GROMACS .gro file of C-alpha atoms in nm:
model
  406
    1MET     CA    1   4.680  -5.448   5.784
    2ARG     CA    2   4.333  -5.552   5.725
    3PRO     CA    3   4.236  -5.615   5.362
    4PHE     CA    4   3.976  -5.340   5.337
    5ALA     CA    5   4.232  -5.102   5.508
    6ALA     CA    6   4.497  -5.213   5.255
    7THR     CA    7   4.272  -5.166   4.958
    8LEU     CA    8   4.178  -4.818   5.072
    9PHE     CA    9   4.538  -4.713   5.130
   10VAL     CA   10   4.647  -4.843   4.797
   11ALA     CA   11   4.354  -4.627   4.643
   12LEU     CA   12   4.460  -4.324   4.816
   13VAL     CA   13   4.820  -4.348   4.722
   14THR     CA   14   4.716  -4.406   4.356
   15ALA     CA   15   4.491  -4.101   4.363
   16GLN     CA   16   4.758  -3.892   4.526
   17ALA     CA   17   4.998  -3.993   4.255
   18GLN     CA   18   4.773  -3.923   3.985
   19ASP     CA   19   4.874  -3.690   3.707
   20TRP     CA   20   4.667  -3.390   3.601
   21PRO     CA   21   4.855  -3.283   3.290
   22GLN     CA   22   4.615  -3.046   3.123
   23TRP     CA   23   4.297  -2.856   3.111
   24ARG     CA   24   4.010  -3.036   3.298
   25GLY     CA   25   4.240  -3.341   3.382
   26PRO     CA   26   4.378  -3.638   3.207
   27ASN     CA   27   4.113  -3.656   2.933
   28ARG     CA   28   3.999  -3.314   2.936
   29ASP     CA   29   3.657  -3.408   3.076
   30GLY     CA   30   3.675  -3.296   3.452
   31VAL     CA   31   3.690  -3.679   3.569
   32VAL     CA   32   3.884  -3.748   3.888
   33THR     CA   33   3.983  -4.103   3.926
   34GLY     CA   34   4.086  -4.312   4.254
   35LEU     CA   35   3.898  -4.099   4.521
   36ALA     CA   36   3.796  -4.277   4.815
   37GLU     CA   37   3.518  -4.076   4.983
   38PRO     CA   38   3.549  -4.033   5.347
   39LYS     CA   39   3.291  -4.170   5.585
   40ALA     CA   40   3.243  -3.838   5.735
   41TRP     CA   41   3.325  -3.510   5.558
   42PRO     CA   42   3.524  -3.281   5.781
   43ALA     CA   43   3.378  -2.940   5.892
   44THR     CA   44   3.683  -2.751   5.755
   45LEU     CA   45   3.965  -2.841   5.518
   46LYS     CA   46   4.321  -2.816   5.641
   47THR     CA   47   4.593  -2.609   5.474
   48LYS     CA   48   4.893  -2.819   5.398
   49TRP     CA   49   5.085  -2.530   5.243
   50LYS     CA   50   5.014  -2.194   5.064
   51VAL     CA   51   5.254  -2.024   4.829
   52THR     CA   52   5.226  -1.677   4.658
   53ILE     CA   53   5.295  -1.733   4.295
   54GLY     CA   54   5.152  -1.432   4.131
   55GLU     CA   55   4.836  -1.310   3.946
   56GLY     CA   56   4.622  -1.507   3.711
   57HIS     CA   57   4.355  -1.773   3.667
   58SER     CA   58   4.559  -2.041   3.503
   59SER     CA   59   4.489  -2.378   3.645
   60PRO     CA   60   4.784  -2.579   3.793
   61VAL     CA   61   4.886  -2.904   3.633
   62VAL     CA   62   5.049  -3.210   3.807
   63SER     CA   63   5.284  -3.478   3.712
   64ALA     CA   64   5.497  -3.730   3.920
   65GLY     CA   65   5.456  -3.536   4.242
   66LYS     CA   66   5.550  -3.202   4.101
   67VAL     CA   67   5.308  -2.908   4.034
   68TYR     CA   68   5.355  -2.655   3.764
   69THR     CA   69   5.195  -2.306   3.747
   70HIS     CA   70   5.157  -2.014   3.515
   71SER     CA   71   5.120  -1.658   3.672
   72ARG     CA   72   5.218  -1.291   3.654
   73GLN     CA   73   5.444  -1.105   3.871
   74GLU     CA   74   5.486  -0.737   3.780
   75GLY     CA   75   5.540  -0.719   3.407
   76ASN     CA   76   5.660  -1.064   3.369
   77GLU     CA   77   5.489  -1.409   3.306
   78VAL     CA   78   5.618  -1.657   3.553
   79VAL     CA   79   5.651  -2.042   3.517
   80LEU     CA   80   5.724  -2.249   3.829
   81GLY     CA   81   5.781  -2.601   3.914
   82LEU     CA   82   5.694  -2.690   4.263
   83ASP     CA   83   5.717  -3.002   4.501
   84LEU     CA   84   5.355  -3.123   4.552
   85ALA     CA   85   5.423  -3.242   4.901
   86SER     CA   86   5.583  -2.915   5.053
   87GLY     CA   87   5.499  -2.648   4.807
   88LYS     CA   88   5.881  -2.564   4.760
   89ILE     CA   89   5.965  -2.400   4.441
   90LEU     CA   90   6.213  -2.611   4.240
   91TRP     CA   91   6.239  -2.393   3.932
   92GLN     CA   92   6.129  -2.081   3.782
   93GLN     CA   93   6.136  -1.912   3.456
   94LYS     CA   94   6.005  -1.571   3.348
   95TYR     CA   95   5.957  -1.353   3.038
   96PRO     CA   96   5.804  -1.008   2.975
   97ALA     CA   97   5.445  -0.981   2.877
   98ALA     CA   98   5.299  -0.668   2.738
   99TYR     CA   99   4.952  -0.693   2.829
  100HIS     CA  100   4.682  -0.474   3.013
  101ALA     CA  101   4.316  -0.578   3.033
  102ILE     CA  102   4.056  -0.361   2.864
  103PRO     CA  103   3.815  -0.203   3.118
  104PRO     CA  104   3.540  -0.480   3.102
  105ALA     CA  105   3.812  -0.744   3.181
  106GLN     CA  106   4.002  -0.557   3.431
  107ARG     CA  107   3.839  -0.754   3.730
  108HIS     CA  108   4.008  -1.067   3.589
  109GLY     CA  109   4.345  -0.904   3.619
  110ASP     CA  110   4.647  -0.923   3.369
  111GLY     CA  111   4.772  -1.266   3.447
  112PRO     CA  112   4.738  -1.589   3.230
  113LYS     CA  113   4.414  -1.768   3.203
  114SER     CA  114   4.518  -2.073   2.974
  115THR     CA  115   4.606  -2.376   3.159
  116PRO     CA  116   4.946  -2.526   3.083
  117LEU     CA  117   4.996  -2.867   2.902
  118ILE     CA  118   5.228  -3.148   3.026
  119TYR     CA  119   5.326  -3.358   2.708
  120GLN     CA  120   5.592  -3.587   2.622
  121GLY     CA  121   5.819  -3.468   2.906
  122LYS     CA  122   5.774  -3.090   2.841
  123LEU     CA  123   5.573  -2.820   2.975
  124TYR     CA  124   5.368  -2.575   2.725
  125THR     CA  125   5.232  -2.264   2.824
  126LEU     CA  126   5.010  -1.993   2.633
  127GLY     CA  127   5.027  -1.652   2.785
  128ILE     CA  128   4.765  -1.395   2.820
  129SER     CA  129   4.915  -1.224   2.521
  130GLY     CA  130   4.941  -1.533   2.299
  131THR     CA  131   5.298  -1.630   2.377
  132LEU     CA  132   5.358  -2.001   2.329
  133SER     CA  133   5.642  -2.162   2.530
  134CYS     CA  134   5.798  -2.493   2.560
  135PHE     CA  135   5.999  -2.592   2.885
  136ASP     CA  136   6.182  -2.907   2.992
  137LEU     CA  137   5.973  -3.049   3.265
  138ALA     CA  138   6.244  -3.146   3.505
  139THR     CA  139   6.464  -2.833   3.476
  140GLY     CA  140   6.242  -2.562   3.353
  141LYS     CA  141   6.499  -2.498   3.076
  142PRO     CA  142   6.337  -2.290   2.803
  143LEU     CA  143   6.341  -2.497   2.469
  144TRP     CA  144   6.140  -2.278   2.226
  145ARG     CA  145   5.906  -1.989   2.219
  146LYS     CA  146   5.682  -1.816   1.982
  147THR     CA  147   5.522  -1.466   2.029
  148PHE     CA  148   5.346  -1.431   1.654
  149THR     CA  149   5.399  -1.072   1.654
  150ASP     CA  150   5.522  -1.089   1.295
  151GLU     CA  151   5.217  -1.284   1.177
  152PHE     CA  152   4.938  -1.105   1.354
  153LYS     CA  153   4.864  -0.733   1.413
  154VAL     CA  154   4.709  -0.838   1.737
  155THR     CA  155   4.808  -1.159   1.917
  156TRP     CA  156   4.534  -1.217   2.178
  157PRO     CA  157   4.135  -1.193   2.164
  158LEU     CA  158   3.962  -0.890   2.296
  159PHE     CA  159   3.975  -1.020   2.681
  160GLY     CA  160   4.304  -1.191   2.647
  161THR     CA  161   4.426  -1.537   2.550
  162ALA     CA  162   4.228  -1.811   2.750
  163MET     CA  163   4.231  -2.136   2.550
  164SER     CA  164   4.424  -2.422   2.677
  165PRO     CA  165   4.664  -2.617   2.441
  166LEU     CA  166   4.591  -2.978   2.345
  167GLY     CA  167   4.853  -3.240   2.287
  168ASP     CA  168   4.809  -3.499   2.005
  169ASP     CA  169   5.043  -3.734   1.784
  170GLY     CA  170   5.356  -3.531   1.850
  171THR     CA  171   5.204  -3.187   1.807
  172VAL     CA  172   5.067  -2.921   2.046
  173ILE     CA  173   4.751  -2.764   1.924
  174ALA     CA  174   4.681  -2.399   1.992
  175HIS     CA  175   4.460  -2.129   1.843
  176VAL     CA  176   4.687  -1.822   1.797
  177GLY     CA  177   4.639  -1.464   1.674
  178GLY     CA  178   4.365  -1.215   1.765
  179PRO     CA  179   4.018  -1.070   1.639
  180ASP     CA  180   3.943  -1.168   1.279
  181HIS     CA  181   4.286  -1.295   1.219
  182GLY     CA  182   4.410  -1.619   1.371
  183ALA     CA  183   4.511  -1.966   1.304
  184LEU     CA  184   4.413  -2.299   1.477
  185THR     CA  185   4.767  -2.467   1.468
  186ALA     CA  186   4.947  -2.771   1.523
  187PHE     CA  187   5.294  -2.723   1.631
  188GLU     CA  188   5.556  -2.990   1.636
  189ALA     CA  189   5.613  -3.058   2.017
  190ALA     CA  190   5.975  -3.099   1.992
  191THR     CA  191   6.063  -2.794   1.770
  192GLY     CA  192   5.770  -2.562   1.739
  193GLU     CA  193   5.766  -2.605   1.387
  194VAL     CA  194   5.417  -2.580   1.220
  195LYS     CA  195   5.267  -2.916   1.098
  196TRP     CA  196   4.937  -2.754   0.994
  197ARG     CA  197   4.713  -2.456   1.032
  198TRP     CA  198   4.367  -2.361   0.979
  199THR     CA  199   4.315  -1.964   0.911
  200GLY     CA  200   3.942  -1.952   0.866
  201ASP     CA  201   3.864  -1.763   1.193
  202GLY     CA  202   4.003  -1.589   1.481
  203PRO     CA  203   4.056  -1.743   1.827
  204ALA     CA  204   3.783  -1.750   2.102
  205TYR     CA  205   3.820  -1.856   2.472
  206ALA     CA  206   3.708  -2.218   2.441
  207SER     CA  207   3.973  -2.499   2.476
  208PRO     CA  208   3.975  -2.771   2.190
  209LEU     CA  209   3.864  -3.133   2.241
  210LEU     CA  210   4.000  -3.430   2.049
  211VAL     CA  211   3.717  -3.671   1.955
  212ASN     CA  212   3.648  -3.956   1.702
  213LEU     CA  213   3.329  -3.880   1.498
  214GLY     CA  214   3.234  -4.050   1.184
  215GLY     CA  215   3.540  -4.263   1.203
  216THR     CA  216   3.763  -3.950   1.186
  217ARG     CA  217   3.980  -3.811   1.446
  218GLN     CA  218   3.867  -3.434   1.499
  219ILE     CA  219   3.966  -3.119   1.681
  220VAL     CA  220   3.642  -2.973   1.772
  221THR     CA  221   3.633  -2.616   1.928
  222GLN     CA  222   3.453  -2.275   1.940
  223SER     CA  223   3.641  -2.018   1.746
  224GLN     CA  224   3.563  -1.652   1.734
  225GLN     CA  225   3.238  -1.682   1.525
  226ASN     CA  226   3.189  -2.079   1.465
  227ILE     CA  227   3.201  -2.412   1.610
  228VAL     CA  228   3.432  -2.611   1.396
  229GLY     CA  229   3.562  -2.961   1.344
  230LEU     CA  230   3.901  -3.012   1.191
  231SER     CA  231   4.095  -3.320   1.084
  232ALA     CA  232   4.333  -3.393   1.359
  233ALA     CA  233   4.594  -3.528   1.087
  234THR     CA  234   4.586  -3.234   0.849
  235GLY     CA  235   4.400  -2.943   0.977
  236GLN     CA  236   4.141  -2.967   0.697
  237LEU     CA  237   3.801  -2.809   0.794
  238LEU     CA  238   3.545  -3.088   0.803
  239TRP     CA  239   3.242  -2.901   0.909
  240GLN     CA  240   3.146  -2.562   1.094
  241ILE     CA  241   2.820  -2.417   1.270
  242PRO     CA  242   2.802  -2.047   1.254
  243PHE     CA  243   2.801  -1.944   1.636
  244THR     CA  244   2.826  -1.581   1.779
  245THR     CA  245   2.759  -1.481   2.132
  246GLU     CA  246   2.726  -1.136   2.309
  247TYR     CA  247   3.059  -0.944   2.317
  248VAL     CA  248   3.210  -1.206   2.101
  249GLN     CA  249   3.250  -1.458   2.406
  250ASN     CA  250   3.265  -1.814   2.284
  251ILE     CA  251   3.398  -1.998   2.587
  252VAL     CA  252   3.238  -2.334   2.655
  253THR     CA  253   3.454  -2.648   2.581
  254PRO     CA  254   3.257  -2.897   2.409
  255VAL     CA  255   3.163  -3.224   2.574
  256LEU     CA  256   3.123  -3.570   2.361
  257TYR     CA  257   2.830  -3.784   2.476
  258ARG     CA  258   2.823  -4.105   2.270
  259ASP     CA  259   2.808  -3.958   1.913
  260LEU     CA  260   2.653  -3.622   2.036
  261LEU     CA  261   2.859  -3.306   2.085
  262ILE     CA  262   2.710  -3.097   2.373
  263LEU     CA  263   2.745  -2.727   2.314
  264SER     CA  264   2.660  -2.391   2.476
  265GLY     CA  265   2.724  -2.034   2.500
  266ILE     CA  266   2.587  -1.717   2.672
  267ASN     CA  267   2.195  -1.681   2.584
  268LYS     CA  268   2.228  -1.962   2.326
  269GLY     CA  269   2.104  -2.239   2.539
  270THR     CA  270   2.265  -2.577   2.558
  271PHE     CA  271   2.218  -2.806   2.269
  272ALA     CA  272   2.339  -3.137   2.110
  273VAL     CA  273   2.461  -3.202   1.750
  274ARG     CA  274   2.525  -3.512   1.568
  275VAL     CA  275   2.820  -3.489   1.319
  276SER     CA  276   2.826  -3.733   1.048
  277GLN     CA  277   2.965  -3.811   0.682
  278GLN     CA  278   2.776  -3.918   0.385
  279GLY     CA  279   2.910  -3.939   0.024
  280GLY     CA  280   3.224  -3.733   0.151
  281LYS     CA  281   3.011  -3.454   0.271
  282TRP     CA  282   3.016  -3.378   0.643
  283THR     CA  283   2.693  -3.245   0.839
  284ALA     CA  284   2.624  -3.129   1.183
  285GLN     CA  285   2.263  -3.176   1.270
  286GLU     CA  286   2.086  -3.043   1.596
  287VAL     CA  287   1.929  -3.338   1.785
  288TRP     CA  288   1.805  -3.151   2.094
  289ARG     CA  289   1.804  -2.795   2.247
  290ASN     CA  290   1.738  -2.665   2.593
  291ASP     CA  291   1.712  -2.281   2.607
  292ALA     CA  292   1.649  -2.275   2.977
  293VAL     CA  293   2.016  -2.343   3.089
  294PRO     CA  294   2.275  -2.164   2.867
  295MET     CA  295   2.617  -2.147   2.994
  296TYR     CA  296   2.856  -1.855   2.984
  297MET     CA  297   3.195  -1.962   3.110
  298ASN     CA  298   3.137  -2.306   3.268
  299SER     CA  299   3.232  -2.625   3.086
  300PRO     CA  300   2.994  -2.908   3.204
  301VAL     CA  301   3.084  -3.263   3.308
  302LEU     CA  302   2.914  -3.587   3.188
  303ASP     CA  303   2.820  -3.882   3.409
  304GLY     CA  304   2.647  -4.163   3.228
  305ASP     CA  305   2.363  -4.019   3.062
  306THR     CA  306   2.365  -3.713   3.279
  307ILE     CA  307   2.506  -3.354   3.240
  308TYR     CA  308   2.595  -3.136   3.525
  309GLY     CA  309   2.677  -2.773   3.467
  310PHE     CA  310   2.642  -2.415   3.577
  311GLY     CA  311   2.415  -2.178   3.361
  312HIS     CA  312   2.422  -1.799   3.394
  313ARG     CA  313   2.040  -1.751   3.414
  314ASN     CA  314   1.906  -1.634   3.778
  315LYS     CA  315   2.258  -1.491   3.863
  316GLY     CA  316   2.400  -1.829   3.839
  317GLN     CA  317   2.258  -2.179   3.897
  318PHE     CA  318   2.380  -2.530   3.891
  319PHE     CA  319   2.174  -2.765   3.671
  320CYS     CA  320   2.144  -3.136   3.568
  321LEU     CA  321   2.031  -3.255   3.209
  322ASP     CA  322   1.934  -3.575   3.052
  323ALA     CA  323   2.207  -3.602   2.793
  324ARG     CA  324   1.974  -3.823   2.568
  325THR     CA  325   1.696  -3.560   2.529
  326GLY     CA  326   1.824  -3.232   2.685
  327LYS     CA  327   1.557  -3.273   2.934
  328THR     CA  328   1.607  -3.047   3.251
  329LEU     CA  329   1.605  -3.276   3.567
  330TRP     CA  330   1.671  -3.009   3.814
  331THR     CA  331   1.803  -2.657   3.877
  332THR     CA  332   1.914  -2.463   4.191
  333GLU     CA  333   1.749  -2.147   4.284
  334GLY     CA  334   2.024  -1.916   4.143
  335ARG     CA  335   2.244  -1.647   4.282
  336GLY     CA  336   2.533  -1.889   4.249
  337GLY     CA  337   2.774  -1.631   4.116
  338ASP     CA  338   2.930  -1.591   3.780
  339ASN     CA  339   3.082  -1.909   3.728
  340ALA     CA  340   3.164  -2.237   3.882
  341ALA     CA  341   3.437  -2.493   3.777
  342ILE     CA  342   3.329  -2.856   3.809
  343VAL     CA  343   3.509  -3.173   3.847
  344HIS     CA  344   3.353  -3.510   3.954
  345SER     CA  345   3.461  -3.864   4.085
  346GLY     CA  346   3.261  -4.149   4.157
  347GLY     CA  347   2.936  -4.038   4.313
  348LEU     CA  348   3.062  -3.687   4.392
  349LEU     CA  349   3.073  -3.332   4.229
  350PHE     CA  350   3.321  -3.084   4.329
  351LEU     CA  351   3.201  -2.735   4.241
  352LEU     CA  352   3.450  -2.433   4.290
  353THR     CA  353   3.254  -2.101   4.278
  354ASP     CA  354   3.421  -1.784   4.165
  355ASP     CA  355   3.380  -1.650   4.519
  356ALA     CA  356   3.602  -1.932   4.669
  357TYR     CA  357   3.358  -2.185   4.777
  358LEU     CA  358   3.424  -2.530   4.731
  359ILE     CA  359   3.108  -2.731   4.730
  360VAL     CA  360   3.103  -3.106   4.760
  361ALA     CA  361   2.768  -3.249   4.632
  362ARG     CA  362   2.612  -3.596   4.554
  363LYS     CA  363   2.562  -3.690   4.207
  364ASN     CA  364   2.176  -3.720   4.178
  365PRO     CA  365   1.966  -3.675   3.881
  366LYS     CA  366   1.648  -3.627   4.097
  367ALA     CA  367   1.782  -3.329   4.311
  368TYR     CA  368   2.067  -3.110   4.397
  369GLU     CA  369   2.217  -3.282   4.711
  370GLU     CA  370   2.505  -3.078   4.881
  371ILE     CA  371   2.717  -3.235   5.126
  372ARG     CA  372   2.960  -2.986   5.231
  373ARG     CA  373   3.058  -2.620   5.157
  374TYR     CA  374   3.423  -2.510   5.231
  375ARG     CA  375   3.581  -2.175   5.213
  376VAL     CA  376   3.913  -2.202   5.036
  377ALA     CA  377   4.055  -1.847   4.942
  378GLU     CA  378   3.989  -1.489   5.033
  379SER     CA  379   4.012  -1.383   4.680
  380PRO     CA  380   3.842  -1.497   4.349
  381THR     CA  381   3.886  -1.850   4.236
  382TRP     CA  382   3.836  -1.890   3.848
  383ALA     CA  383   4.096  -2.171   3.806
  384HIS     CA  384   3.982  -2.541   3.805
  385PRO     CA  385   4.036  -2.724   4.117
  386VAL     CA  386   4.292  -3.023   4.106
  387VAL     CA  387   4.152  -3.312   4.331
  388LEU     CA  388   4.433  -3.552   4.423
  389GLY     CA  389   4.298  -3.824   4.657
  390ARG     CA  390   4.227  -3.649   4.981
  391GLN     CA  391   4.416  -3.345   4.865
  392ILE     CA  392   4.310  -3.050   4.651
  393LEU     CA  393   4.499  -2.773   4.495
  394ILE     CA  394   4.319  -2.437   4.481
  395LYS     CA  395   4.453  -2.142   4.274
  396ASP     CA  396   4.303  -1.801   4.372
  397LEU     CA  397   4.409  -1.455   4.236
  398ASN     CA  398   4.775  -1.469   4.367
  399THR     CA  399   4.829  -1.793   4.564
  400LEU     CA  400   4.830  -2.160   4.522
  401ALA     CA  401   4.721  -2.380   4.833
  402LEU     CA  402   4.715  -2.747   4.895
  403TRP     CA  403   4.403  -2.835   5.116
  404SER     CA  404   4.361  -3.170   5.274
  405LEU     CA  405   4.057  -3.354   5.392
  406ASP     CA  406   4.275  -3.512   5.690
   0.00000   0.00000   0.00000
């Protein structure tokens, strides 16, 4: 085998074996590693397999050649372990989930939205009605479960639970509870026992991020009415920014750029804050703001000094910002839909729109540069794509499919 070919083969094998253990990938930032770009993009993608797994927009997760999903079949939430190569179901667990979407959320269905977490050899799921479960990764055996019905009058936000759990230092962190009464909580990963909890606000739909700011490890997230930073060790509230959006829809996952947090919300623009500590007092100071490109449900990605995202203005448009200043570098014309899930690798962006188009675009801070556009489903695609080398997992309303570039 020629050296170049051998190098390419190793890169592809590494990429295909890559784990995707949580919301937005290994580091919760939408970064794909090990992808070797083809010399020529195919006109269409090939379906390796497609499996009906149930309703929902929870993203799949991957570990050691296995895929794990969370969905709904009739009145039950179903957790599956599948073989990545074949789509064969290896194990299945289910439990009843008493949830029906309110009228404004009915088009999103009654299935789970939260992405599972693979952590320390176990799988953690957070159901649409707020049920937190732990399963053995290899066998699917249930290890512990919490429903929180004894603690909160309502155990999910208005539009159903959507935040995705985070693993840190032997704990699983989830914001549980419902409107005006919730707890951002660190559960012992092995037992489900509570290590710490913050009860200052109800849950929103954003997923937390673990960052180091001012020399302190922090959990940063959007809660129901705030943006908050908590000590990862103790759950102590370090700082907060009052933040409310229309219909109480705080959704966007924060992004860390150097020492700045990039934040956004529906009709709230995109803005950066610098969190610092002086004399034992924490502050969060706004550094820049761009009101032209607010984000609704999209969580953006960062590439060097450049931010790529999807704003809700003009009926949906992709945009590119200078992360240092917030300056708009370009926007697309609009009419792109309600949302797009974005991941990126090397010089490429993978943009999955909610109307089931997977767009491959070139990273270019000067202009939007689309390479290919593929139709990947016949029903809505709100879950994030999982890019594994030349293969891509796509979850639509009811099915999971593995697509291939080859």
